[in-house]
Amino acid sequence: VDQLMRTATQVYDVVLVDMPQVWTEWSVRALQRADIILMVMNLSVPGVYQARRQLELIEANGLAARLRILANRVPVSLLGRKAGTKETEAVLGRRIDFTVANDYPGMSAAGDEGVVLKDARASARLIKDINELAAQLSESLAAEAGPQ
């Protein structure tokens, strides 16, 4: 894993690693090398419970400063408002940094049709959320890197 991560970071400007929920020796090493850890969760009871367990492991390994939390598939009302996250934040004891609206049909269409999300039947809200997420993560990485 160390060699793979070293090579990937030399070749690419940004490296994303999709981690399993179960922690292993290699996953801890990969997380220790990460500039940002993005934990994706959903607002269901099992999702919040799993996120709390992951958060405890991240904190126990001294990685909390790099952690950002993304609530995925957040329900949106007819008025375009996303469901609140205050109760979830209270359970986690931590702020949710990003939310992405629920548009399962749009995401599925993009995957099924083999097209990028903006070319599928995805909602404008979902695309806006993903663009904001990318911009803020990019800004965070740039700020951490400092002047070049």
Tab-separated table of C-alpha atoms in Angstrom:
chain	number	residue	atom	x	y	z
A	1	VAL	CA	0.000	0.000	0.000
A	2	ASP	CA	2.808	2.405	0.837
A	3	GLN	CA	4.464	1.859	-2.554
A	4	LEU	CA	1.157	2.082	-4.397
A	5	MET	CA	0.247	5.359	-2.647
A	6	ARG	CA	3.729	6.773	-3.222
A	7	THR	CA	3.574	5.975	-6.935
A	8	ALA	CA	0.016	7.273	-7.330
A	9	THR	CA	0.848	10.600	-5.656
A	10	GLN	CA	3.888	11.040	-7.890
A	11	VAL	CA	1.876	10.439	-11.054
A	12	TYR	CA	-1.428	12.179	-10.193
A	13	ASP	CA	-2.307	15.516	-8.610
A	14	VAL	CA	-5.285	14.015	-6.789
A	15	VAL	CA	-5.643	10.425	-5.617
A	16	LEU	CA	-8.975	9.132	-4.315
A	17	VAL	CA	-9.088	5.874	-2.389
A	18	ASP	CA	-12.453	4.222	-1.729
A	19	MET	CA	-11.959	2.473	1.594
A	20	PRO	CA	-13.826	-0.513	3.008
A	21	GLN	CA	-15.866	0.023	6.175
A	22	VAL	CA	-13.815	-2.607	7.969
A	23	TRP	CA	-10.443	-1.337	9.134
A	24	THR	CA	-7.324	-3.310	8.241
A	25	GLU	CA	-3.626	-2.644	8.625
A	26	TRP	CA	-3.390	-1.378	5.040
A	27	SER	CA	-6.441	0.888	5.378
A	28	VAL	CA	-4.982	2.576	8.463
A	29	ARG	CA	-1.724	3.215	6.574
A	30	ALA	CA	-3.642	4.658	3.622
A	31	LEU	CA	-5.628	6.969	5.912
A	32	GLN	CA	-2.436	8.094	7.653
A	33	ARG	CA	-1.054	9.194	4.270
A	34	ALA	CA	-4.230	11.084	3.308
A	35	ASP	CA	-4.351	14.863	3.144
A	36	ILE	CA	-8.134	14.770	3.587
A	37	ILE	CA	-10.358	11.939	4.789
A	38	LEU	CA	-13.910	12.215	3.467
A	39	MET	CA	-16.291	9.990	5.379
A	40	VAL	CA	-19.498	9.452	3.424
A	41	MET	CA	-22.562	8.586	5.481
A	42	ASN	CA	-26.330	8.624	5.180
A	43	LEU	CA	-28.869	9.947	7.642
A	44	SER	CA	-30.551	6.606	8.389
A	45	VAL	CA	-30.291	5.221	11.924
A	46	PRO	CA	-27.870	2.446	10.831
A	47	GLY	CA	-25.898	4.995	8.772
A	48	VAL	CA	-25.469	7.336	11.722
A	49	TYR	CA	-24.534	4.430	13.998
A	50	GLN	CA	-21.879	3.229	11.523
A	51	ALA	CA	-20.558	6.784	11.088
A	52	ARG	CA	-20.230	7.161	14.877
A	53	ARG	CA	-18.203	3.939	15.051
A	54	GLN	CA	-15.963	5.066	12.172
A	55	LEU	CA	-15.515	8.468	13.820
A	56	GLU	CA	-14.390	6.804	17.045
A	57	LEU	CA	-11.762	4.807	15.119
A	58	ILE	CA	-10.591	7.896	13.243
A	59	GLU	CA	-10.246	9.825	16.503
A	60	ALA	CA	-8.457	6.902	18.220
A	61	ASN	CA	-5.897	6.884	15.402
A	62	GLY	CA	-5.267	10.632	15.624
A	63	LEU	CA	-6.767	11.377	12.203
A	64	ALA	CA	-9.712	13.611	13.191
A	65	ALA	CA	-8.053	16.860	12.049
A	66	ARG	CA	-8.093	15.614	8.434
A	67	LEU	CA	-11.669	14.355	8.554
A	68	ARG	CA	-14.548	15.885	6.614
A	69	ILE	CA	-18.026	14.356	6.847
A	70	LEU	CA	-20.399	14.149	3.905
A	71	ALA	CA	-24.064	13.254	4.382
A	72	ASN	CA	-25.167	11.536	1.178
A	73	ARG	CA	-28.702	11.117	-0.201
A	74	VAL	CA	-30.112	13.871	1.992
A	75	PRO	CA	-33.864	14.157	1.384
A	76	VAL	CA	-35.064	17.369	-0.271
A	77	SER	CA	-38.534	18.803	0.254
A	78	LEU	CA	-40.823	20.033	-2.503
A	79	LEU	CA	-39.594	23.547	-1.704
A	80	GLY	CA	-36.013	22.501	-2.408
A	81	ARG	CA	-34.858	22.483	1.219
A	82	LYS	CA	-32.654	19.664	2.449
A	83	ALA	CA	-33.498	17.779	5.613
A	84	GLY	CA	-31.779	19.113	8.699
A	85	THR	CA	-28.640	17.524	10.065
A	86	LYS	CA	-28.632	19.024	13.589
A	87	GLU	CA	-29.789	15.821	15.306
A	88	THR	CA	-27.193	13.772	13.446
A	89	GLU	CA	-24.464	16.252	14.342
A	90	ALA	CA	-25.497	15.978	18.010
A	91	VAL	CA	-25.183	12.178	17.877
A	92	LEU	CA	-21.811	12.391	16.119
A	93	GLY	CA	-20.566	15.189	18.342
A	94	ARG	CA	-19.243	16.819	15.198
A	95	ARG	CA	-20.376	19.069	12.372
A	96	ILE	CA	-21.377	17.590	9.011
A	97	ASP	CA	-19.231	19.438	6.484
A	98	PHE	CA	-21.099	18.634	3.263
A	99	THR	CA	-24.489	17.378	2.168
A	100	VAL	CA	-25.512	15.917	-1.166
A	101	ALA	CA	-29.167	15.820	-2.158
A	102	ASN	CA	-30.872	12.517	-2.824
A	103	ASP	CA	-31.313	11.903	-6.551
A	104	TYR	CA	-31.047	8.157	-6.830
A	105	PRO	CA	-32.816	8.048	-10.218
A	106	GLY	CA	-30.415	10.611	-11.702
A	107	MET	CA	-27.326	8.869	-10.346
A	108	SER	CA	-28.589	5.500	-11.544
A	109	ALA	CA	-29.350	6.902	-14.998
A	110	ALA	CA	-25.811	8.244	-15.323
A	111	GLY	CA	-24.335	4.891	-14.364
A	112	ASP	CA	-26.696	2.863	-16.504
A	113	GLU	CA	-26.195	5.078	-19.546
A	114	GLY	CA	-22.443	5.402	-19.052
A	115	VAL	CA	-22.577	9.202	-19.128
A	116	VAL	CA	-21.373	11.923	-16.791
A	117	LEU	CA	-23.905	13.116	-14.269
A	118	LYS	CA	-24.650	16.447	-15.945
A	119	ASP	CA	-25.646	14.575	-19.130
A	120	ALA	CA	-28.033	12.256	-17.273
A	121	ARG	CA	-31.412	13.081	-15.828
A	122	ALA	CA	-29.879	14.323	-12.601
A	123	SER	CA	-31.364	17.178	-10.620
A	124	ALA	CA	-29.746	20.577	-10.675
A	125	ARG	CA	-29.565	20.402	-6.868
A	126	LEU	CA	-27.463	17.232	-6.976
A	127	ILE	CA	-25.077	18.684	-9.542
A	128	LYS	CA	-24.786	21.915	-7.534
A	129	ASP	CA	-24.017	19.946	-4.340
A	130	ILE	CA	-21.310	17.887	-6.038
A	131	ASN	CA	-19.737	20.971	-7.637
A	132	GLU	CA	-19.669	22.725	-4.246
A	133	LEU	CA	-18.115	19.660	-2.627
A	134	ALA	CA	-15.386	19.492	-5.275
A	135	ALA	CA	-14.666	23.225	-5.039
A	136	GLN	CA	-14.408	23.222	-1.249
A	137	LEU	CA	-12.196	20.128	-1.148
A	138	SER	CA	-9.981	21.676	-3.816
A	139	GLU	CA	-9.715	24.895	-1.809
A	140	SER	CA	-8.826	22.925	1.332
A	141	LEU	CA	-6.091	21.021	-0.470
A	142	ALA	CA	-4.714	24.212	-2.003
A	143	ALA	CA	-4.695	25.973	1.382
A	144	GLU	CA	-2.866	23.074	3.000
A	145	ALA	CA	-0.285	22.981	0.198
A	146	GLY	CA	0.436	26.693	0.642
A	147	PRO	CA	2.049	28.927	-1.974
A	148	GLN	CA	3.744	27.038	-4.777
